[in-house]
XYZ file of C-alpha atoms in Angstrom:
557
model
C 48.590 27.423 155.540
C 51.988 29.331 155.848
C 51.893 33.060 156.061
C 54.946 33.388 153.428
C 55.088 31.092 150.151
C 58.359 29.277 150.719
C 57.834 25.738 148.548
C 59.840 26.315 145.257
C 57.771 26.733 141.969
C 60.212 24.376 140.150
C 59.552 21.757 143.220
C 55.849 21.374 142.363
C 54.772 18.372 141.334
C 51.217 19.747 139.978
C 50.709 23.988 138.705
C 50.381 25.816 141.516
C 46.901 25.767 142.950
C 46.833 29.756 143.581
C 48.740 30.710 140.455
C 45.673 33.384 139.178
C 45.762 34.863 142.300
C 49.833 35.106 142.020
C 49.343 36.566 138.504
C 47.076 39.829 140.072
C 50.367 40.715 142.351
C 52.093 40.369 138.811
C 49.604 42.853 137.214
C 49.325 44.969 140.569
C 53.513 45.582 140.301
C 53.150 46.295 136.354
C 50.296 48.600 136.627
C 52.224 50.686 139.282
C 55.292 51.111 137.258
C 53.979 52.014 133.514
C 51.392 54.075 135.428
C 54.207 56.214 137.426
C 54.968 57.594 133.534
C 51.143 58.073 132.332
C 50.539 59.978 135.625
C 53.301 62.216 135.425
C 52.379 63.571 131.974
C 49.069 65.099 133.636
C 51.116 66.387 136.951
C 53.668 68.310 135.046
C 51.806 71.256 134.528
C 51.752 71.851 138.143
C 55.316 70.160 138.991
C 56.663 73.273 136.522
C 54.496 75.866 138.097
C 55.715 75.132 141.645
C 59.278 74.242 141.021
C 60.015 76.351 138.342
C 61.037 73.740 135.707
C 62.564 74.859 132.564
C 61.525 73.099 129.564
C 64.952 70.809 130.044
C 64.040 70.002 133.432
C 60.960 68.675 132.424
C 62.309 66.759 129.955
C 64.301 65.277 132.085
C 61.805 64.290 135.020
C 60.038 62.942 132.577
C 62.932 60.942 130.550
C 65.397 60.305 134.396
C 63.100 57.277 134.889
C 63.839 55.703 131.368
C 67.038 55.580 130.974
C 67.876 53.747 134.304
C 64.628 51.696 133.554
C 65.717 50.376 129.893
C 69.802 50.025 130.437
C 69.933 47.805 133.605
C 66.497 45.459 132.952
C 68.602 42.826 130.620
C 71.664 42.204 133.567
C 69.011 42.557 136.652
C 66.795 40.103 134.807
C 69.553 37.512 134.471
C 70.468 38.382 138.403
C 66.931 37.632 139.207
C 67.238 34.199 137.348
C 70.142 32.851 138.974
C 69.493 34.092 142.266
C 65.611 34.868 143.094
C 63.163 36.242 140.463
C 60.446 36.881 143.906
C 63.511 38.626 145.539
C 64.022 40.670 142.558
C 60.484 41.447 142.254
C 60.393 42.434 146.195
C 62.994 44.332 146.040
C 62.120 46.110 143.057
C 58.835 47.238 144.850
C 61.303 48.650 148.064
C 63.349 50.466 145.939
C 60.482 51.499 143.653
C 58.446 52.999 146.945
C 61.379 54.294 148.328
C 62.025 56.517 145.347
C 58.362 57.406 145.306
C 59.005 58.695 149.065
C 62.040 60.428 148.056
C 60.444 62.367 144.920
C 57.137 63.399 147.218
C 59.574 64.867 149.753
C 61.186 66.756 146.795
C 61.506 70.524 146.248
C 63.778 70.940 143.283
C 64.453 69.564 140.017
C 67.760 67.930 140.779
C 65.366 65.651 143.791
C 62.860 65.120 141.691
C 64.738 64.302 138.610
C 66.985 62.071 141.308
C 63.652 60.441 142.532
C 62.387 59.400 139.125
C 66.030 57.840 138.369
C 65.331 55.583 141.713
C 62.432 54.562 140.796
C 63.865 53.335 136.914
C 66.107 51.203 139.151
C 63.078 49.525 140.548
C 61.010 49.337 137.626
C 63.970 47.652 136.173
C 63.959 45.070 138.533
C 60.009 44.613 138.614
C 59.375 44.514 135.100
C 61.460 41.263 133.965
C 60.437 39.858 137.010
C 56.576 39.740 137.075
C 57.155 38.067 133.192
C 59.673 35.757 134.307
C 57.378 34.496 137.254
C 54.535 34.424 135.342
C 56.177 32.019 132.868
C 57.939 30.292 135.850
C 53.949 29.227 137.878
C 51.567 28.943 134.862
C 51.991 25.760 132.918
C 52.542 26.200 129.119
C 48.847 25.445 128.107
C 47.867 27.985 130.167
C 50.741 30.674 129.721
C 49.228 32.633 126.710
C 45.950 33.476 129.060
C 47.917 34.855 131.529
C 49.927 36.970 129.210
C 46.747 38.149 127.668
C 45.361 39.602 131.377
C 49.530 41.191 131.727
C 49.116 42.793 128.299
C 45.959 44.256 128.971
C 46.912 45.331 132.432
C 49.634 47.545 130.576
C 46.850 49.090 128.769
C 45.011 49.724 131.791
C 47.631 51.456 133.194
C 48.292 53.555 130.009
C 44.597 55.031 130.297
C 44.438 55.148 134.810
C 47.641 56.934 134.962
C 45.936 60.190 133.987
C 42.514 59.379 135.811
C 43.753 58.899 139.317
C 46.830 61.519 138.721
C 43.726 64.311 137.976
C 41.943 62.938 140.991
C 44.307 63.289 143.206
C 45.427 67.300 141.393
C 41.810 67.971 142.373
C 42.669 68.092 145.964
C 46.100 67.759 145.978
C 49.295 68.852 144.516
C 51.613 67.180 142.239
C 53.640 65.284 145.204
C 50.437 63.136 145.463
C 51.137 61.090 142.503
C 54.023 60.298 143.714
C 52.691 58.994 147.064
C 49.792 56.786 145.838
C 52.657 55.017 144.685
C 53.891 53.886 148.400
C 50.200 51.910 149.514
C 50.424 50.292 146.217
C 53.674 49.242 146.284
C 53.254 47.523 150.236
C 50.460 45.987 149.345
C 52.358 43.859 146.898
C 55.261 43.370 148.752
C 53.455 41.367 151.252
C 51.262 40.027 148.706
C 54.201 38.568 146.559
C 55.715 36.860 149.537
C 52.453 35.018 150.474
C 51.035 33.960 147.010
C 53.943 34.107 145.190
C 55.771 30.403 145.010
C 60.020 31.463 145.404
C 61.410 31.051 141.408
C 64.899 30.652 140.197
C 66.581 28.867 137.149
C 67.544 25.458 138.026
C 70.667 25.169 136.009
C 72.652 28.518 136.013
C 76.431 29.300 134.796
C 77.939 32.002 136.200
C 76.478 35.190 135.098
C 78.036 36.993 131.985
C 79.048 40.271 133.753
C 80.884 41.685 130.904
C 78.107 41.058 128.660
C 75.534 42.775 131.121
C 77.838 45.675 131.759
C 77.875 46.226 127.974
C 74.685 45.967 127.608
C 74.111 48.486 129.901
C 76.594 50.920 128.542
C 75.168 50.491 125.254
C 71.570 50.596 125.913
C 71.722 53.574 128.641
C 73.690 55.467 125.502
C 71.009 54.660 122.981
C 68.134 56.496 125.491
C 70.344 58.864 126.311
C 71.069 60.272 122.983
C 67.356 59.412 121.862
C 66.194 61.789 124.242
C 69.329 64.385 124.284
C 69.604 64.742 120.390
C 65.634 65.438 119.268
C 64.643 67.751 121.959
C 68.095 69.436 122.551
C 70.060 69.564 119.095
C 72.554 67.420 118.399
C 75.113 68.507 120.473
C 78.402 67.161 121.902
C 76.602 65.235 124.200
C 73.754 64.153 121.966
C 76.767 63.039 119.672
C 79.191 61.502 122.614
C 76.124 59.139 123.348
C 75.454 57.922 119.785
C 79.276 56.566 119.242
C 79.201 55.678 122.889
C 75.839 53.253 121.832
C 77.720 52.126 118.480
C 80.494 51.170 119.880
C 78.984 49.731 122.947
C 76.657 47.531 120.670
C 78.969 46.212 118.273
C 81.205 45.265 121.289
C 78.090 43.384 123.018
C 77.124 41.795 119.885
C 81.143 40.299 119.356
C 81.292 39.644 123.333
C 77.983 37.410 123.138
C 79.304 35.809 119.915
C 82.242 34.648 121.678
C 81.215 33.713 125.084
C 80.026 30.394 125.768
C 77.600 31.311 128.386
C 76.506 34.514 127.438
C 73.509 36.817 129.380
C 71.661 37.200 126.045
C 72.374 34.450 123.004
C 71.892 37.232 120.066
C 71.622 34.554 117.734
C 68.658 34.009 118.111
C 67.399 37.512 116.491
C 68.259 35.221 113.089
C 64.740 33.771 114.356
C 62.353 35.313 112.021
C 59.770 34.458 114.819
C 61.367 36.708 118.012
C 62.984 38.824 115.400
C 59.388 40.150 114.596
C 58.084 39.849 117.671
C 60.424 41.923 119.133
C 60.392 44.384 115.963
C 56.493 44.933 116.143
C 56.709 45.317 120.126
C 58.991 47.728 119.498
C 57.119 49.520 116.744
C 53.829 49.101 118.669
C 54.820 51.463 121.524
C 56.247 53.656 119.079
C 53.032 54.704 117.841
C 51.264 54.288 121.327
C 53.283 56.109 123.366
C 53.809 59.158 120.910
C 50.199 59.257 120.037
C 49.549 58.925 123.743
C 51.885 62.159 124.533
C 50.359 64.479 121.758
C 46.775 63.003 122.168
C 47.028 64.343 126.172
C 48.439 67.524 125.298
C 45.272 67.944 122.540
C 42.609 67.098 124.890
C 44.341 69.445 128.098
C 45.258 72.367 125.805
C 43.486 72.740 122.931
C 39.724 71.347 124.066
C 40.445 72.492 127.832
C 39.746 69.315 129.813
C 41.468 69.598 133.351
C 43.735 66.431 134.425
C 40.907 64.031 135.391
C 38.307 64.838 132.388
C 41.274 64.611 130.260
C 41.975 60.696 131.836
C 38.568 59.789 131.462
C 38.567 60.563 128.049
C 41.169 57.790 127.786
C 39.666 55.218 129.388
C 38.022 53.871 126.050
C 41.682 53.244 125.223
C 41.887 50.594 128.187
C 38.637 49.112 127.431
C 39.421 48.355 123.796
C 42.579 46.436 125.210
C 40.634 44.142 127.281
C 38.510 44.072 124.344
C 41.247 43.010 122.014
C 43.533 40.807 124.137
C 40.069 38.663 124.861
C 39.234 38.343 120.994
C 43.183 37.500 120.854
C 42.745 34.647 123.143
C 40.254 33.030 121.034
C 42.153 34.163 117.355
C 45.801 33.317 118.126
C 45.158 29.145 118.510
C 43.427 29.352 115.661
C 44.832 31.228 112.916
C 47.926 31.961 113.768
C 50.073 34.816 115.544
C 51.298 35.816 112.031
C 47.640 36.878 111.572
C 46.759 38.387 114.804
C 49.885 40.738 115.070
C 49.111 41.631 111.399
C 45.568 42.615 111.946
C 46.578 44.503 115.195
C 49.284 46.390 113.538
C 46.998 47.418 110.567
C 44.583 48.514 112.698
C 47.213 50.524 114.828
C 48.531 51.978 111.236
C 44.520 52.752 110.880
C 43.919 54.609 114.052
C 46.863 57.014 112.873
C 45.632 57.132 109.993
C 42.627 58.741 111.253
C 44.042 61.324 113.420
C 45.519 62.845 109.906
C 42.217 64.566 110.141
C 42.187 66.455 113.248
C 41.663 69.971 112.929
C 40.735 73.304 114.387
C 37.167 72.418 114.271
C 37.898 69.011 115.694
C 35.960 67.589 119.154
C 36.981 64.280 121.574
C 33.826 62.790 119.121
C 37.229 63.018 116.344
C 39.649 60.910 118.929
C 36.987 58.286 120.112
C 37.533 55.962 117.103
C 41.146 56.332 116.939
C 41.389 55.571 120.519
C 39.131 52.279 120.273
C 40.835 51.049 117.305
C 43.893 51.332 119.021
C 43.486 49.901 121.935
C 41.889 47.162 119.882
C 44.824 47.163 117.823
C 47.223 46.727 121.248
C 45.842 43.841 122.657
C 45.328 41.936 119.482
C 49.302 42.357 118.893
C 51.151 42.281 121.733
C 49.939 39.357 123.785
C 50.852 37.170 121.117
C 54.160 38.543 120.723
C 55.130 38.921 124.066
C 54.145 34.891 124.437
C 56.667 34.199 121.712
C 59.278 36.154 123.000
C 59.142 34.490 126.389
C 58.800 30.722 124.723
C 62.155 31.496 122.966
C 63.937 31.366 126.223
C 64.469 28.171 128.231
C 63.166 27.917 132.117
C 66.864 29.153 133.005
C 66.752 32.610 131.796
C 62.876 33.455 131.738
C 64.441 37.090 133.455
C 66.556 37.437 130.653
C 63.557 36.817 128.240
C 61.073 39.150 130.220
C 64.182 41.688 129.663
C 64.449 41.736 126.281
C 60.324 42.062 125.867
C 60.160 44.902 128.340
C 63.248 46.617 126.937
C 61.698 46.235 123.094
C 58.902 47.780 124.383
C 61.060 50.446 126.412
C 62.797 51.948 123.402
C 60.116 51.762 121.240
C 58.024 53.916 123.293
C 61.489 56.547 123.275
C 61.673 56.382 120.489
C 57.929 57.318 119.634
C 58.322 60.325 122.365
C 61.948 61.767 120.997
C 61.092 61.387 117.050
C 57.174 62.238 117.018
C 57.922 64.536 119.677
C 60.368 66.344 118.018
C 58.164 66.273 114.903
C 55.084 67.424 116.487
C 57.235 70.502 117.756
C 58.696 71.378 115.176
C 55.315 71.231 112.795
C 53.392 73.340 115.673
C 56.634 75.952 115.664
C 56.588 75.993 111.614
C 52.557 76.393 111.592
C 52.064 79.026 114.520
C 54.693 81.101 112.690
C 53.108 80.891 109.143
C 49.473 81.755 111.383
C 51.409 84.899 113.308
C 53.382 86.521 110.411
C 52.950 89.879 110.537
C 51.372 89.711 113.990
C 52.333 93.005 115.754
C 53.467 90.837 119.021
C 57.322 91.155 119.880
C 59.111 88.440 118.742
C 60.291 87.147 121.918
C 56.203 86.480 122.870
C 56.255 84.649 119.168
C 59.640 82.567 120.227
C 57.619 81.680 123.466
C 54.566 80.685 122.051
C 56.423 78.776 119.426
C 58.259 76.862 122.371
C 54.938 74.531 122.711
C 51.526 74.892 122.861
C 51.388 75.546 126.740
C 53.546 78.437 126.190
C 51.361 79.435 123.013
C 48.329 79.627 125.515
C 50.027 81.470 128.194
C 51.230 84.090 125.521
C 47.791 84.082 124.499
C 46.390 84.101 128.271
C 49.061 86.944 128.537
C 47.550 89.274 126.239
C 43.785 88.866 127.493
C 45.134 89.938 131.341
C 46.847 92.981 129.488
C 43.603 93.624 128.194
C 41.440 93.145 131.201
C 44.196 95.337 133.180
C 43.534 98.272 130.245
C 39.787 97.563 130.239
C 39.978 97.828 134.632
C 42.252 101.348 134.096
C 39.279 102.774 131.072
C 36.435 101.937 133.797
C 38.495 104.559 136.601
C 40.110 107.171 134.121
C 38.263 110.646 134.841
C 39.884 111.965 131.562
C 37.046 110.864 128.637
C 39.790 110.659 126.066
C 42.166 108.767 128.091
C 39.357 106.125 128.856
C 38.512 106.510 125.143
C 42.307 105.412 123.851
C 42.237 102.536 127.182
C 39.059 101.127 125.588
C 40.395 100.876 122.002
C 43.399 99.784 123.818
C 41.786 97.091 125.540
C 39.607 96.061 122.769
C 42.592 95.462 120.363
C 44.628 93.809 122.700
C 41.440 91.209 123.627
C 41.568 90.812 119.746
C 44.807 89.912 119.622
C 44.043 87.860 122.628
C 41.475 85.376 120.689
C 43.729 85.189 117.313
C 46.561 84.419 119.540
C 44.583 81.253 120.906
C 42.842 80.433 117.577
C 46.562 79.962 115.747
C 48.197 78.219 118.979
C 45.009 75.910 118.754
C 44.668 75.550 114.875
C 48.630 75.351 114.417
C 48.884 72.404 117.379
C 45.723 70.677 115.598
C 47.486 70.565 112.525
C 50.908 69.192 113.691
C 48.926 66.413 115.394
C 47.675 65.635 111.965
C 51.250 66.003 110.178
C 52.832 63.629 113.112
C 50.013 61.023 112.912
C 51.236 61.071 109.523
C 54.450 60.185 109.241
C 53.228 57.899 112.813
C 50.987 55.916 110.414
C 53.853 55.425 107.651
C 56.403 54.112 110.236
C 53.947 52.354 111.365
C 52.771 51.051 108.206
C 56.410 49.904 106.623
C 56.670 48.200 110.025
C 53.582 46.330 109.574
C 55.035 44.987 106.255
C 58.593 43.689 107.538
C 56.563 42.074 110.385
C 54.573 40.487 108.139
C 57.536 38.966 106.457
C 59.421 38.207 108.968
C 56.709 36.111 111.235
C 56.386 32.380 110.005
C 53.433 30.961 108.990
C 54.028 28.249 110.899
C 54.982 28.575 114.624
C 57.939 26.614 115.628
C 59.381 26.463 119.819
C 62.322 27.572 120.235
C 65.516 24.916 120.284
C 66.342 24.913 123.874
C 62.361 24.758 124.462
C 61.899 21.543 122.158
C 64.931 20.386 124.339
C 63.185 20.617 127.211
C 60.093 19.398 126.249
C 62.179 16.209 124.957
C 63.349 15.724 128.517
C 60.089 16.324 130.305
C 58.410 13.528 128.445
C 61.405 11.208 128.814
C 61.295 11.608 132.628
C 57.436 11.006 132.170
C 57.997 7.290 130.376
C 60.439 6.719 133.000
């Protein structure tokens, strides 16, 4: 047996005889690079602590491996297609660890920020690629399984990214989660090159540079200003990048129009089929991933679970995915994608629904149903989408069709951060301000707690270490009356204290429910127009019944 997998996929006369084993490399890349964002969301308390991060800076940690990630994923997955799609995925993985080196080495913003950007790179490379070869080794009959075990996989990684970042802050600090990266990331380098068969399009025209330079302009702008414009105002920049997107679209869309071999055939979003597939993959990680970020900040803040207790408490959200992309598996042949993508996005629309009733008074026991459903609600839709995305696209430009998947999914889930984001913040400012007026606190501590509800506790946290300090000074005044006032002092200020906490907690409790809200009607309109859109009937794709055509020709010859 050779020690590197060098016999072509698209040589093989019979499906590769270790495919299932290729697919857990597959699933071992993805987990690494959605988890890299889930982890980070648990490490930034400490990341802002030691490096001083300003609320911008976090932002943009956070937001530098996005934009990178979602603007170049389209032109590297057509790269990967004409040229290698195991090369792309192996060198995705370098550059990925390499970045992960780089930002565990860091010490300031600008290197950390700079790490997370290098690691976007990779993840853009990785992400088309582990679709693309997964189409490219499993036959058809057995594609849809395989995407079912990558969808889940994605869910896993939503829910571990939390439990082994906490882990690791047990012991560690924040430049940990960085680091786990690097084993994970050898490990399936060398695995990809001996169980992954080499995979590239047989028949490829040159590659539409143009068209993948505008895409990248265009998409790149679109993050940029979805993240600039919500959580910074809608400033020159925030502006700049919006016309910059326009512009940049309409100019992609009229470029792909005209050119005979273009990197993405946009006609085919007049398919009502990938047209809602891509619209509810889209919508799906709209809901998940703002839910996700609010639903963290809940359990860490407001019910005072540390990092890992806090990722636990998630894991239910990962088991409902298996759960649901297993029950998928046996729906989808049966009745219908149409059906299964509906049910899953009602019961996403539900689990929002519920969270409308958080509260003050509100314990995980509240979030454990939401969370199920969910989860339930994820792998019931996507899989099923994310097949018919990928049969839309003939063997030639699988990257290209793992591209547009991953980058539906990309700005959906920016978009659910920037706009329920910037909703959740602005309901917990408008609430802790109602719950404060006339609160004898300076109203610089009121524009800081307002800031978010980490701020809101340390304001609070603030004022009980005021009064402890008063309470310490009472204990050793000799005067009576001076440790009579120091008391009263301390007493009030302890007071104060408590009712500080109580409104931060109440106030963030009830923005979750306002943003679940207004999550649950986007959600819910969404569900509709995806329900119109999808065909009853499932139909292949042109250039797929094309080849199918030629396949059985060759076999009656």
């Amino acid at each position: 047996m050779r020690l590197v997998m060098t016999e072509p996929v698209e040589k093989m006369e019979r499906p590769y005889a270790r495919r299932w084993w290729a697919l857990l490399v597959l699933c071992l890349s993805l987990l690494i690079i959605v988890m890299a964002n889930t982890a980070l969301t648990v490490a930034a308390p400490d990341m802002t602590k030691d490096l001083g991060l300003s609320s911008a800076d976090l932002q943009w940690v956070i937001d530098g491996y996005t934009v990178p990630y979602a603007a170049l994923m389209l032109l590297l997955g057509a790269i990967g297609d004409k040229y290698s799609r195991r090369g792309a995925l192996v060198l995705g993985l370098v550059v990925f660890g390499g970045g992960a080196v780089f930002g565990y080495l860091a010490d300031s913003s600008t290197t950390v920020i700079a790490a997370r950007a290098v690691m976007g790179v990779g993840a853009a490379l990785i992400m088309p690629a582990t679709l693309s070869l997964l189409a490219a080794t499993f036959p058809r009959a057995e594609r849809a399984k395989a995407i079912v075990l990558w969808t889940a996989t994605a869910g896993l990684a939503i829910a571990a990214g939390p439990v082994v970042a906490g882990a690791l802050l047990r012991d560690h600090g924040w430049s940990s989660t960085f680091l786990i990266n690097v084993p994970i990331a050898a490990v399936a380098i060398v695995a990809a090159l001996v169980l992954i068969p080499p995979s590239k399009a047989g028949h490829h025209d040159r590659i539409d540079y143009v068209g993948g330079l505008l895409s990248v302009i265009w998409t790149g702008s679109l993050i940029y200003m979805i993240i600039e414009g919500p959580h910074f105002g809608w400033h020159a920049k925030a502006i700049t990048a919006a016309v910059v997107a326009g512009a940049g679209l309409v100019a992609f869309v009229l470029w792909e129009l005209r050119h005979p071999r273009p990197i993405l055939d946009v006609r085919r979003f007049a398919g009502r089929r990938f047209a809602g597939s891509n619209l509810a993959v889209a919508l799906f990680f709209l809901a998940v991933f703002g839910a996700f970020y609010y639903l963290t900040q809940h359990l860490q803040f407001v019910l005072g679970y540390d990092a890992l207790q806090t990722g636990v408490r998630m894991l239910p959200l990962a088991g409902a995915v298996f759960a649901g992309s297993a029950l998928t598996g046996f729906l989808t042949p049966r009745v219908g994608m149409k059906w299964t993508v509906g049910a899953g996005m009602v019961g996403g629309t539900t689990a929002l629904a519920l969270l409308t009733r958080v509260d003050a008074g509100s314990t995980y026991s509240d979030f454990l149903a939401p969370l199920v459903i969910l989860g339930l609600a994820i792998g019931l839709a996507l899989s099923p989408c994310t097949d018919a995305i990928m049969g839309a696209f003939p063997e030639s430009e699988l990257g290209v069709g793992g591209a547009v998947n991953d980058t539906s999914l990309e700005l959906g889930g920016s978009l659910g951060i920037a706009i329920l984001g910037s909703l959740l913040a602005t309901s917990y400012g408008n609430h802790l301000r109602d719950a404060t007026a006339g609160s004898r606190l300076p109203a610089s501590a009121l524009d800081t707690a307002r800031d978010s509800v980490g701020a809101g506790y340390a304001v609070a946290q603030g004022i009980g270490e005021k009064a402890q300090a008063a309470a310490a000074q009472a204990a050793h005044a000799t005067n009576p009356q001076q440790a009579a006032q120091l008391r009263q002092q301390a007493a009030e200020l302890a007071a104060g204290a408590h009712r500080m906490a109580q409104a931060v907690g109440s106030s963030f409790s009830d923005a979750v429910a306002h943003t679940s809200l207004v999550g649950a009607v986007i959600l819910g309109i969404g569900t509709v127009v995806v329900a119109v859109l999808l065909p009853r009937r499932e139909k292949p794709a042109p250039e797929v019944k094309e080849r199918e055509k030629e396949l059985a020709d060759s076999a009656v010859g």
